Coordinates of C-alpha atoms in Angstrom, one line a residue:
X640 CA 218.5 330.6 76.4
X641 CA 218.4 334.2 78.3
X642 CA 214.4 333.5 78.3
X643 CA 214.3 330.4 79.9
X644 CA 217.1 331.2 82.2
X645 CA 214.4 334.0 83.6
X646 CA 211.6 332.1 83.4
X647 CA 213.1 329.5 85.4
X648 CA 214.3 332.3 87.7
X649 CA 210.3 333.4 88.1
X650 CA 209.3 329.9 88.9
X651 CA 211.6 330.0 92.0
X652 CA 210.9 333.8 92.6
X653 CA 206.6 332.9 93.1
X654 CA 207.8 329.7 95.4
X655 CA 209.7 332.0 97.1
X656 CA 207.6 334.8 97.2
X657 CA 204.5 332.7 98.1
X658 CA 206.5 330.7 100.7
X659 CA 207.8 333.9 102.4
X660 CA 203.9 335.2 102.3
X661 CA 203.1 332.3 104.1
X662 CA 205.5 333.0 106.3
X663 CA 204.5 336.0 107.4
X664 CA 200.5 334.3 107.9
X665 CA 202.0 332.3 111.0
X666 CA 204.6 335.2 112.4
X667 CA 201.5 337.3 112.8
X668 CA 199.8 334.8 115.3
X669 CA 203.4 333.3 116.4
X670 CA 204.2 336.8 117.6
X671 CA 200.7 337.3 119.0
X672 CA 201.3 334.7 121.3
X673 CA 204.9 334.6 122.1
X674 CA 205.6 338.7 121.7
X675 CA 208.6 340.2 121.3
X676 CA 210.3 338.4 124.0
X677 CA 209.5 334.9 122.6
X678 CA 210.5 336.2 119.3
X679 CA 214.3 337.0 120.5
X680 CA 214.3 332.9 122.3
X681 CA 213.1 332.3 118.3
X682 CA 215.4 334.0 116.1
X683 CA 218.7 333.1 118.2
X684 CA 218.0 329.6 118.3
X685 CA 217.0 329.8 114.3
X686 CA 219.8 331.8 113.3
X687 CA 222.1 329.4 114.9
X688 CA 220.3 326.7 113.2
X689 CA 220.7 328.4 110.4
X690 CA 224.3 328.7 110.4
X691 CA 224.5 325.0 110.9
X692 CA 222.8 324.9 107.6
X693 CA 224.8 326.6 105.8
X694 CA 227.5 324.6 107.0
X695 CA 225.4 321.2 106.0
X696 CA 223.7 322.3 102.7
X697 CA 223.7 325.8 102.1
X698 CA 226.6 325.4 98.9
X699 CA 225.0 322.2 98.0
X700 CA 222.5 323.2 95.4
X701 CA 224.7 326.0 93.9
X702 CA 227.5 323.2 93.6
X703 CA 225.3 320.4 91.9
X704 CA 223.7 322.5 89.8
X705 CA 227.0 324.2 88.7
X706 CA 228.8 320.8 87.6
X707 CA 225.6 318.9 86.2
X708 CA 224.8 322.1 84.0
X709 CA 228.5 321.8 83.1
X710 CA 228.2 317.8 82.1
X711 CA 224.7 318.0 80.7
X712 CA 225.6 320.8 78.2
X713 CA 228.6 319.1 76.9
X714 CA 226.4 315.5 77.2
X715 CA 228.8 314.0 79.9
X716 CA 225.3 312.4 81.2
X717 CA 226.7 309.4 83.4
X718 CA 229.5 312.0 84.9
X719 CA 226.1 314.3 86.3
X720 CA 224.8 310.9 87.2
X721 CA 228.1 310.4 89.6
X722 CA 228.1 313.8 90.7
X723 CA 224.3 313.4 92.0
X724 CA 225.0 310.0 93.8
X725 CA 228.4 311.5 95.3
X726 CA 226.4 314.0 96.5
X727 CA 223.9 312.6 98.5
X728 CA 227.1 310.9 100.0
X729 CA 228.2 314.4 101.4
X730 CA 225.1 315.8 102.2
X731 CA 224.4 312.5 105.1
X732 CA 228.1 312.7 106.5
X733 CA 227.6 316.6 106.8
X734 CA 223.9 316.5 107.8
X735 CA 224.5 314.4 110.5
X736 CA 227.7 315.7 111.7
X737 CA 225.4 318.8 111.7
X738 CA 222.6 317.6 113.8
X739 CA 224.7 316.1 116.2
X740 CA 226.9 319.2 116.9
X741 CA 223.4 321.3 117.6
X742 CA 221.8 318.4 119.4
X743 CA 224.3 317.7 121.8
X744 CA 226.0 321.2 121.7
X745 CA 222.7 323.2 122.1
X746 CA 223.2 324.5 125.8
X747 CA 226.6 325.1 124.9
X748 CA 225.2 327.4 122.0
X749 CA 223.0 329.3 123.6
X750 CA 224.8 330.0 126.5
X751 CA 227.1 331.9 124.0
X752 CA 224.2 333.7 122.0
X753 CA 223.6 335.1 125.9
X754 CA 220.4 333.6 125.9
X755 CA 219.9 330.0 127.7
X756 CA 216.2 330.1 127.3
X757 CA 216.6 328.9 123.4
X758 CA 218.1 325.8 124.5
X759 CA 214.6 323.8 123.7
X760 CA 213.9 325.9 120.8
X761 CA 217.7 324.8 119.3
X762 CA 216.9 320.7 120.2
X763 CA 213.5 320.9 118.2
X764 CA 215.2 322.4 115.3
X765 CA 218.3 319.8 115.3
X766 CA 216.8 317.1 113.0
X767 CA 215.9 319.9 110.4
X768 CA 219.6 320.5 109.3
X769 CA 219.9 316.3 108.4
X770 CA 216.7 316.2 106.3
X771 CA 217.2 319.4 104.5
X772 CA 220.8 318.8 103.7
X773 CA 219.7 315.4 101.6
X774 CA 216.7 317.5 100.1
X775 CA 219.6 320.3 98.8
X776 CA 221.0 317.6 96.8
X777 CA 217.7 316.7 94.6
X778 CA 217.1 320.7 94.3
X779 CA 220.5 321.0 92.9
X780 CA 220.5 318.3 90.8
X781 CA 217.1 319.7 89.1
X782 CA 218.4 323.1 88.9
X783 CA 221.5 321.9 87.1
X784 CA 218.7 320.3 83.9
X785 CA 217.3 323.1 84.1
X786 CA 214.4 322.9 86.0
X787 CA 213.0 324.4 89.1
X788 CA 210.1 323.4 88.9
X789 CA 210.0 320.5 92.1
X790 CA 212.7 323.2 93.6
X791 CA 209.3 325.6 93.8
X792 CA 206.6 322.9 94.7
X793 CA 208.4 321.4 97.3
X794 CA 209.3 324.6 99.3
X795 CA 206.0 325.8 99.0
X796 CA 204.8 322.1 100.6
X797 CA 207.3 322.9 103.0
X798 CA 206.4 325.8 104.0
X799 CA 202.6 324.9 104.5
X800 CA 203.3 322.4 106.9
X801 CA 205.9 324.8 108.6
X802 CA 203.1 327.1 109.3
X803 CA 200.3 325.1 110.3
X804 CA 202.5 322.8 112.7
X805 CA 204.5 326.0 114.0
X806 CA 201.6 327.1 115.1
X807 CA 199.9 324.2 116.5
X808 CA 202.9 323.1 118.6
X809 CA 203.5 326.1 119.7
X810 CA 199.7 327.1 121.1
X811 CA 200.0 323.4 122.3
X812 CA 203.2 323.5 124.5
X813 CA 202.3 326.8 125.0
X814 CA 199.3 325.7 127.3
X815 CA 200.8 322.7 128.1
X816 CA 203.7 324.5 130.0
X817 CA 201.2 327.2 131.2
X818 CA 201.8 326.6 134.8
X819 CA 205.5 326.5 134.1
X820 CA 207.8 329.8 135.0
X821 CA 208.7 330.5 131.4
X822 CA 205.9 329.1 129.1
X823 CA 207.2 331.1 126.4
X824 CA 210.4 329.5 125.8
X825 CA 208.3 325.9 125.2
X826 CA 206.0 327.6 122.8
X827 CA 209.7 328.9 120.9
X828 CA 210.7 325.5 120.7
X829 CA 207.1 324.4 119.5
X830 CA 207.5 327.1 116.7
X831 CA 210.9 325.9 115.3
X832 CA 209.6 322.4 115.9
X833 CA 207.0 323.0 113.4
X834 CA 210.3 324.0 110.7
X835 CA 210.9 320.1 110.9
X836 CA 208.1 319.0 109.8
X837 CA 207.9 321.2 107.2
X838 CA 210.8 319.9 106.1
X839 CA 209.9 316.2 106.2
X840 CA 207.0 317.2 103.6
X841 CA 209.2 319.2 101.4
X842 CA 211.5 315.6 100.7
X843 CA 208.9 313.8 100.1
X844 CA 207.3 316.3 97.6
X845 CA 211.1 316.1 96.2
X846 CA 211.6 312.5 96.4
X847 CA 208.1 311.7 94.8
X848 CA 208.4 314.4 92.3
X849 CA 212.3 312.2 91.4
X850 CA 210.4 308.9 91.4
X851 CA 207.4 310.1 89.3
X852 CA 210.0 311.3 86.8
X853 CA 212.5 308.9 86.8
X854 CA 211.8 307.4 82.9
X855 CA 211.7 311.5 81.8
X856 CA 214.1 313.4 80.0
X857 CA 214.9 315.2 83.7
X858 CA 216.5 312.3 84.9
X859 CA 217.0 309.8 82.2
X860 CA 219.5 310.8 79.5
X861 CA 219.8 310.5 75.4
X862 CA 221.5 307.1 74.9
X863 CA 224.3 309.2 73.3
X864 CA 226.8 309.9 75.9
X865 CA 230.0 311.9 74.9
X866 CA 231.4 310.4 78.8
X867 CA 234.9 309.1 78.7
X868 CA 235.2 305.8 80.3
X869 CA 238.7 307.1 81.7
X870 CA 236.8 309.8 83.6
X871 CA 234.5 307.7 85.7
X872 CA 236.9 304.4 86.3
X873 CA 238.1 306.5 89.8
X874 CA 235.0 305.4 91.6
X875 CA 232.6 308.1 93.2
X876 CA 235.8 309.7 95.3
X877 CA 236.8 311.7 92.5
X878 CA 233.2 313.3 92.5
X879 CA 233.0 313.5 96.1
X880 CA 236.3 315.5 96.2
X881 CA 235.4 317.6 93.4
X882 CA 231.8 318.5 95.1
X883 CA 233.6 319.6 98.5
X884 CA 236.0 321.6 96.4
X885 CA 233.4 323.3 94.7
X886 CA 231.1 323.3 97.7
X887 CA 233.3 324.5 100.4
X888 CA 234.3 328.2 99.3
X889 CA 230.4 328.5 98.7
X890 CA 229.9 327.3 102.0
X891 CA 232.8 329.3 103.7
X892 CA 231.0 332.4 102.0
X893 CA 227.8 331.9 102.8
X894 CA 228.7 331.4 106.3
X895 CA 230.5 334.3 107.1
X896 CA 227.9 336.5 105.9
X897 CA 225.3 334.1 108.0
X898 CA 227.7 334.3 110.8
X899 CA 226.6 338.3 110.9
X900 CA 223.1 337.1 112.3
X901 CA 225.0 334.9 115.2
X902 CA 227.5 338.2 115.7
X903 CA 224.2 340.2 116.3
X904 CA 222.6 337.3 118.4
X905 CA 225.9 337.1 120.6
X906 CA 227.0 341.0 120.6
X907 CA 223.1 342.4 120.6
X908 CA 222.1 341.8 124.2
X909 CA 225.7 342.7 125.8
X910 CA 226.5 345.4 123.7
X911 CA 223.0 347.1 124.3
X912 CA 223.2 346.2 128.3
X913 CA 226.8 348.6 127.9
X914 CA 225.0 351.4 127.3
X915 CA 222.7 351.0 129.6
X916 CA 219.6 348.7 129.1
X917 CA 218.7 345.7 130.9
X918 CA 218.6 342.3 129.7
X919 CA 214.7 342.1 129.4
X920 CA 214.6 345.2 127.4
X921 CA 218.2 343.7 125.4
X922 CA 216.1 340.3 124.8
X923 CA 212.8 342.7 123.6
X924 CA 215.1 345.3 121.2
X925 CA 217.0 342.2 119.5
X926 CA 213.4 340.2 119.2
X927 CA 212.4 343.5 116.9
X928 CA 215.7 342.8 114.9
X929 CA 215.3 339.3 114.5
X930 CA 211.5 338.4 114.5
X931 CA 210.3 341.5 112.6
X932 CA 212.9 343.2 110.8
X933 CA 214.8 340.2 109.8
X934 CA 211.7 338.6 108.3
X935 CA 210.2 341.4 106.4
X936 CA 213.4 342.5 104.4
X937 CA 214.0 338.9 103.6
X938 CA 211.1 338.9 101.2
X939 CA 212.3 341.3 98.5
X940 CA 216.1 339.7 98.8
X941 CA 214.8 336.1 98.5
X942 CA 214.1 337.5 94.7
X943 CA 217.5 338.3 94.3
X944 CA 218.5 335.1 95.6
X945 CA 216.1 333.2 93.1
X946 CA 217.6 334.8 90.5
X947 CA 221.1 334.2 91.6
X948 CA 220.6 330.3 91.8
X949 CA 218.8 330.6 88.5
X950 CA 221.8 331.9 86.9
X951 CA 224.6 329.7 87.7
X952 CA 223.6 326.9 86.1
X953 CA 222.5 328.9 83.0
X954 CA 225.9 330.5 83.3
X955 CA 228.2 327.6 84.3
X956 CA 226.4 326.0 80.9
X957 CA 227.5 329.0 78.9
X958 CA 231.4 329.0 80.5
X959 CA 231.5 325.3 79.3
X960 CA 230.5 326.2 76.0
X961 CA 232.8 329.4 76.0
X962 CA 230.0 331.6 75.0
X963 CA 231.2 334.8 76.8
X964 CA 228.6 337.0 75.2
X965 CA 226.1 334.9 76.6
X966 CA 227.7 335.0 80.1
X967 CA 227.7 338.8 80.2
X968 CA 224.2 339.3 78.9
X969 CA 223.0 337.2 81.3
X970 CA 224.5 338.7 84.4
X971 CA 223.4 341.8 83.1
X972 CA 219.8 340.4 82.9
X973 CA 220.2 339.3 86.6
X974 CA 220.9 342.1 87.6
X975 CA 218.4 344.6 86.2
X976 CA 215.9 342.6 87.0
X977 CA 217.0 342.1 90.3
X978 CA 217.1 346.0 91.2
X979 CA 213.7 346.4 89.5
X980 CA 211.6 344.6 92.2
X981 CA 214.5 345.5 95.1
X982 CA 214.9 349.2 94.5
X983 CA 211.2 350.0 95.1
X984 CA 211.2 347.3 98.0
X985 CA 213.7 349.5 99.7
X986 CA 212.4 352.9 98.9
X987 CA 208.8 351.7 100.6
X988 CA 210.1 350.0 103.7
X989 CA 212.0 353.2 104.1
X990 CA 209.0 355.5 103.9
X991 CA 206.5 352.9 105.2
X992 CA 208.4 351.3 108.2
X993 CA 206.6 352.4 111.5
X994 CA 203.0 351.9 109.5
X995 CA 203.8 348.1 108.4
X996 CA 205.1 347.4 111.6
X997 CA 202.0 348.8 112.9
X998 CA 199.8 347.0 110.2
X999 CA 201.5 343.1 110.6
X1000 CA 202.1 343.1 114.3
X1001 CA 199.0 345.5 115.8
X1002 CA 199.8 344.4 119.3
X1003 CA 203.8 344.8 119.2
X1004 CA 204.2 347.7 117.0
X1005 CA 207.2 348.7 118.3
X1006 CA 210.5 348.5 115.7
X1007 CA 208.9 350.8 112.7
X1008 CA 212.3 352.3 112.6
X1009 CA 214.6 349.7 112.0
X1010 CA 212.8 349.4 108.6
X1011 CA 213.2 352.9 108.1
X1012 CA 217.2 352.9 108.8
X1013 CA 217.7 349.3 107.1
X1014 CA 215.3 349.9 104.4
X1015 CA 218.2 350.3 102.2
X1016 CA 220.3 346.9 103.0
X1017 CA 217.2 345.3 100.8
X1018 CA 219.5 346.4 97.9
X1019 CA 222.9 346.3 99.4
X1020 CA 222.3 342.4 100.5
X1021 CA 220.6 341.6 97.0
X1022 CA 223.3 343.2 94.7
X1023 CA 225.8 340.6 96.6
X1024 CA 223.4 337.9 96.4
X1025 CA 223.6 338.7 92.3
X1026 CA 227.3 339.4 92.3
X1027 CA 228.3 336.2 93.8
X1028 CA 226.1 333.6 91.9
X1029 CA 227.9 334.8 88.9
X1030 CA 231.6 334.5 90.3
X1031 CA 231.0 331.1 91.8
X1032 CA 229.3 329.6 87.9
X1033 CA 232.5 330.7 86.5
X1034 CA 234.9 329.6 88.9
X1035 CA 236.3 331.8 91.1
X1036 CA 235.4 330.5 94.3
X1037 CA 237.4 331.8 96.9
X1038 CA 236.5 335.6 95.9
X1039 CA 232.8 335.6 97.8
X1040 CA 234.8 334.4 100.9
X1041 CA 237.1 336.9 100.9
X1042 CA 234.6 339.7 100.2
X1043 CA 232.1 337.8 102.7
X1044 CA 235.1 337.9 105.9
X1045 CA 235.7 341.4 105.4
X1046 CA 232.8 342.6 105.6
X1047 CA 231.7 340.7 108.4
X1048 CA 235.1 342.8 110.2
X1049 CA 233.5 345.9 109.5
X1050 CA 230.0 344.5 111.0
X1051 CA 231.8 343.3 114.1
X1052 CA 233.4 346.6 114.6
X1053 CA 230.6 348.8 113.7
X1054 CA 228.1 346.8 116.0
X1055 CA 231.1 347.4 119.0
X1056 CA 230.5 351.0 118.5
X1057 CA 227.1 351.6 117.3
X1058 CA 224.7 349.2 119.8
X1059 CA 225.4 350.6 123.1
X1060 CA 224.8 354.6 121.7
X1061 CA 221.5 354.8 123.6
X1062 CA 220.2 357.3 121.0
X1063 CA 221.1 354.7 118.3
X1064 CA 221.1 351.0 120.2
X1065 CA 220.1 348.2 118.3
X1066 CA 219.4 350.2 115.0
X1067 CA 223.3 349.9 115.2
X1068 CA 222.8 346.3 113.8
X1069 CA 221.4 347.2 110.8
X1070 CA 223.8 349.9 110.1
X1071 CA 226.4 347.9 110.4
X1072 CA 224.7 345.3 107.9
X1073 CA 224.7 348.0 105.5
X1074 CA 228.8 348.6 106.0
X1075 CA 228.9 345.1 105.4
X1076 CA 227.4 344.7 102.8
X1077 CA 228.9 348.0 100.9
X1078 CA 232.4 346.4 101.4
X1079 CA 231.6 343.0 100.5
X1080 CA 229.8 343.9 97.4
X1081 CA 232.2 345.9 96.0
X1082 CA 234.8 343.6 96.3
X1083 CA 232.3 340.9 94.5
X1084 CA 232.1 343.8 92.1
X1085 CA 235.8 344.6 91.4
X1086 CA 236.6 341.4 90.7
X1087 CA 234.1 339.8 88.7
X1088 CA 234.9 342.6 86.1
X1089 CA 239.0 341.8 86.2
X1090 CA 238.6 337.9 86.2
X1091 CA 235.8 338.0 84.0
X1092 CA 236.8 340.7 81.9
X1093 CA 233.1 341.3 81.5
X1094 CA 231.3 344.5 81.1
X1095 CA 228.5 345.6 84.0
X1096 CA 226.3 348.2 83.3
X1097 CA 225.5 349.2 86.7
X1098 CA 224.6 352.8 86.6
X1099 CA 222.9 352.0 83.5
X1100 CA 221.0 349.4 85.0
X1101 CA 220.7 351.5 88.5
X1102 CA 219.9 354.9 87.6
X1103 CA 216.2 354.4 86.4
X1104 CA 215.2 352.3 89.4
X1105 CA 216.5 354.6 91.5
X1106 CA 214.8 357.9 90.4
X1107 CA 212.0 356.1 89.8
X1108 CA 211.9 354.5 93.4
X1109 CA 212.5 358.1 94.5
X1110 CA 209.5 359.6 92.8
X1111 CA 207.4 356.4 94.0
X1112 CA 208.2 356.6 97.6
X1113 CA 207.3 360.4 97.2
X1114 CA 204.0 359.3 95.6
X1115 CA 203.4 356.8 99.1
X1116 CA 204.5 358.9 101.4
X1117 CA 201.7 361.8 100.6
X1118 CA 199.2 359.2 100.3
X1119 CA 199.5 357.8 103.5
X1120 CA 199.7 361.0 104.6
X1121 CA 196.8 362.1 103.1
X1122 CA 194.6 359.1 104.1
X1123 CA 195.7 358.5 107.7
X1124 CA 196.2 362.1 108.7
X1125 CA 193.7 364.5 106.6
X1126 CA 191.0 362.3 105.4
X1127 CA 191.6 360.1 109.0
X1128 CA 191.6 356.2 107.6
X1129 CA 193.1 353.8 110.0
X1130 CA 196.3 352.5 109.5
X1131 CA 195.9 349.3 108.0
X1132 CA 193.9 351.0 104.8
X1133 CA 196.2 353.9 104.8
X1134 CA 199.2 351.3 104.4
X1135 CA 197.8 349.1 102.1
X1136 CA 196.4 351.9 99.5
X1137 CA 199.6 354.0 99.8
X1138 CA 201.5 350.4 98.7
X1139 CA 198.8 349.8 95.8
X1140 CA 199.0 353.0 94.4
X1141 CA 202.8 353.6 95.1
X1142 CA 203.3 349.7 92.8
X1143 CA 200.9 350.8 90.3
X1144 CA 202.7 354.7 90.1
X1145 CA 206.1 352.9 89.9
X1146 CA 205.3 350.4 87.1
X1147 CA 204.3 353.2 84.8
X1148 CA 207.0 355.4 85.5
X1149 CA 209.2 352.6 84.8
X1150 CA 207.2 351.9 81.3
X1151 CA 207.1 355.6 80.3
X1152 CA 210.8 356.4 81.2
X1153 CA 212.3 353.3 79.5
X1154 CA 213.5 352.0 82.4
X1155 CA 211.7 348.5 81.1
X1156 CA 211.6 347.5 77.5
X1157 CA 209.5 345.5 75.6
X1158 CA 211.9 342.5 75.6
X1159 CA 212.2 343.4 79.3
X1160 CA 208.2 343.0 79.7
X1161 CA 207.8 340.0 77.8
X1162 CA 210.3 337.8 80.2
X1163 CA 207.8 338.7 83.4
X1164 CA 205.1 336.8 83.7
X1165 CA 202.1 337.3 81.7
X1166 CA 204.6 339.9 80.1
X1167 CA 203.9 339.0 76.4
X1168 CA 200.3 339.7 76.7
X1169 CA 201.2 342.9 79.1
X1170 CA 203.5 343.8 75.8
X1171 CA 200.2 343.2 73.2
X1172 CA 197.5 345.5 74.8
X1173 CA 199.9 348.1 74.6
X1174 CA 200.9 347.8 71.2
X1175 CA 196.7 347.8 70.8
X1176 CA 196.6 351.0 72.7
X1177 CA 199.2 352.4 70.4
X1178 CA 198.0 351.0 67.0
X1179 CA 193.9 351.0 67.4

């Protein structure tokens, strides 16, 4: 059970990853074009999209796949039946309430963020929050049998689409407005328009992928049924009502901690003009933050997010079955493997900040440092990501909120303080992410152990990521070094062979110290035959 719950977590880590790599194909060009002042009109009219998402969908798939794991595994098949139709019932009222509220609320909005110019930008992403809300529901309902397999195609179609039409519309509008005072804040709304359309192709990848398999075993059921007629003779309310009770603590948790990108979006630019900047140079410090920063450290915590979807329906399956041991091994297993890719993410953005800025945006390379300050909120944001998905599959819903709005407090207050510190400005935002995320964590932390009663391992599963991370981002910092300052490479080689050779150094000195077993090995991909060589290096 452990083995598929991982592999299942790898299928959604490569979407993820691959996604986020394509990502970062069309913020290259986008950021070409629209620099770093297009980039700030970008990320606050996404991050307030994004909140709106949240609000729509965002607890969606963790619910559905929470209480059809919990029905399937005790084969209650028409009950996950009701829950997916009830569902889609909540995901249109909410969608829709959704897309209205940005639609007609969007100068409104960005007048608040303190930035008008993303009013277009906001309008073009409206629709998005409807059509993705109804696609949560399918993705849910698949992860809850145990599948993420049209999860994974269908954000990967999704993202394809975002890219190429991102770009398109935006090098369209962006010449069709050319003669305009502000072409750049057309070619912003051309690049979230292209996030739409995206989305329209990633439902119908879903929705196809749900028609193809409609006589399967993924959405048709054994004939047996252990249902009992007394528990469906309520009519869809019931489900409804039980969804937005399971759904809204997820969503109330989610966005608090999303509401940390809108408290940077609003606070950013007026916090950093009190110490002393204008708004131009506000709008170009926050556009580091939010279209380079923000993006890069998202793709090593989209793996912790993978993995904490993967493992609440794997979990929620064991709670039903009252198989404890199961439910702590499996945390466990989240995450360890978690830290493994995170730890090393962190250590490298850390030493390597200024040089992949340098590498990814050649013509803005401004922002190097806030890598190298917020390098280590990769593992602060991911260990919450992992601790939550485990309290919300067994139940205790309300504890992520609570953890989530106090450490948004501490955010608000620190960013007060920090931003308008000249020497310090807005690398105050990502220090008070990692305060944040500290408090909230620990609180996720505390009190999955005393409700659970479950055992976590964390300096066991910590200490050998760590000192290995520290010895690797030793390893890349002499290498680039060495190539970019002695032997006198350019950047871009220097970067890229200190990042080989500091993945390759950090495998090993995770094989030769332990700090992955065999069993460990053989649940990557490709692990099993990783796991026979050696054993034929061993034993010639």
């Amino acid at each position: 059970m452990q083995g598929n719950f991982v592999k299942q977590a790898f299928i959604l880590a490569a979407a993820a990853l691959i996604s986020r790599v394509l990502g970062f194909v069309y913020l290259l060009p986008l950021t070409a074009m629209i620099g770093d002042d297009g980039n700030g009109l970008y990320s606050r009219a996404y991050y307030i999209y994004n909140f709106f998402l949240i609000i729509s969908s965002a607890g969606l798939p963790a619910a559905i796949s929470k209480l059809v794991a919990e029905r399937v595994s005790l084969g209650k098949y028409n009950e996950a039946r009701r829950v997916f139709r009830a569902s889609l019932c909540v995901a249109v009222v909410l969608g829709l309430i959704c897309m209205a509220a940005m639609f007609f609320g969007a100068g409104f909005l960005t007048n608040a963020m303190g930035e008008p110019r993303s009013y277009y930008a906001l309008i073009a992403l409206s629709p998005t929050v409807f059509i993705v809300a109804v696609m949560a529901v399918f993705r849910g309902y698949f992860q809850g049998l145990g599948t993420m397999v049209p999860t994974s195609v269908s954000q990967v179609v999704e993202q394809i689409f975002n890219v190429a039409f991102s770009l398109i519309l935006a090098s369209a509008l962006m010449g069709m407005y050319s003669a305009s005072a502000d072409p750049t804040m057309f070619a912003a709304a051309g690049g979230t328009a292209g996030t739409g359309v995206g989305a329209v192709f990633g439902f119908f990848t879903m929705l196809i992928y749900f028609v193809m398999h409609r006589r399967s075993k993924l959405v048709r059921y054994p004939a047996t049924d252990n249902t009992d007629k007394s528990e469906i003779s309520d009519g869809y309310f019931k489900y409804i009502w039980l969804i937005l009770r399971t759904t809204i603590p997820i969503i109330a948790g989610a966005a608090i901690l999303s509401f940390t990108n809108l408290i940077d979006a609003a606070m950013a630019a007026t916090r950093l003009m009190a110490g002393g900047f204008t708004a131009a140079e506000a709008n170009i410090l926050y556009g580091q933050l939010g279209g380079k920063y923000a993006h890069i450290i998202t793709l090593p915590i989209s793996i912790a997010t993978v993995f904490a979807l993967a493992a609440i329906p794997s979990i929620s399956s064991s709670k039903a079955l009252k198989d404890t041991a199961a439910i702590e091994n499996k945390i466990n297993t989240a995450i360890r493997m978690t830290m493994f890719i995170c730890v090393p993410a962190a250590a490298g953005l850390i030493v390597l900040g200024s040089p992949i800025i340098a590498m990814l945006f050649p013509a803005f390379p401004d922002g190097g440092t806030l890598l190298t300050v917020g390098g280590i909120n990769v593992v602060l944001i991911a260990l919450n990501q992992i601790l939550t998905g485990p309290l919300q599959a067994t139940g205790h819903l309300k504890i992520p909120v609570i953890a989530a709005f106090t450490g948004s407090l501490v955010k608000v207050t620190a960013n007060y303080f920090l931003i308008p510190i000249p020497q310090i400005n807005i690398h105050g935002a990502v220090i008070s992410t990692a305060l944040c995320y500290i408090v909230a964590a620990s609180i996720n932390w505390y009190w999955l152990k005393r409700t659970s009663g479950i055992r976590i391992r964390f300096i066991e599963l910590m200490k050998k990521p760590v000192l290995c991370s520290v010895i690797m981002g030793a390893v890349c910092f002499g290498v680039f070094q060495l190539l970019y300052n002695i032997v006198g490479f350019g950047n871009t080689i220097s970067t890229l062979s200190a990042i080989i050779i500091a993945f390759i150094s950090y495998f090993v000195l995770m094989i030769t110290t332990k700090g992955l077993s065999n069993e460990d090995l053989c649940l990557l991909p490709f692990g099993r035959r990783f796991v026979s060589f050696l054993e034929r290096k061993k034993n010639p």
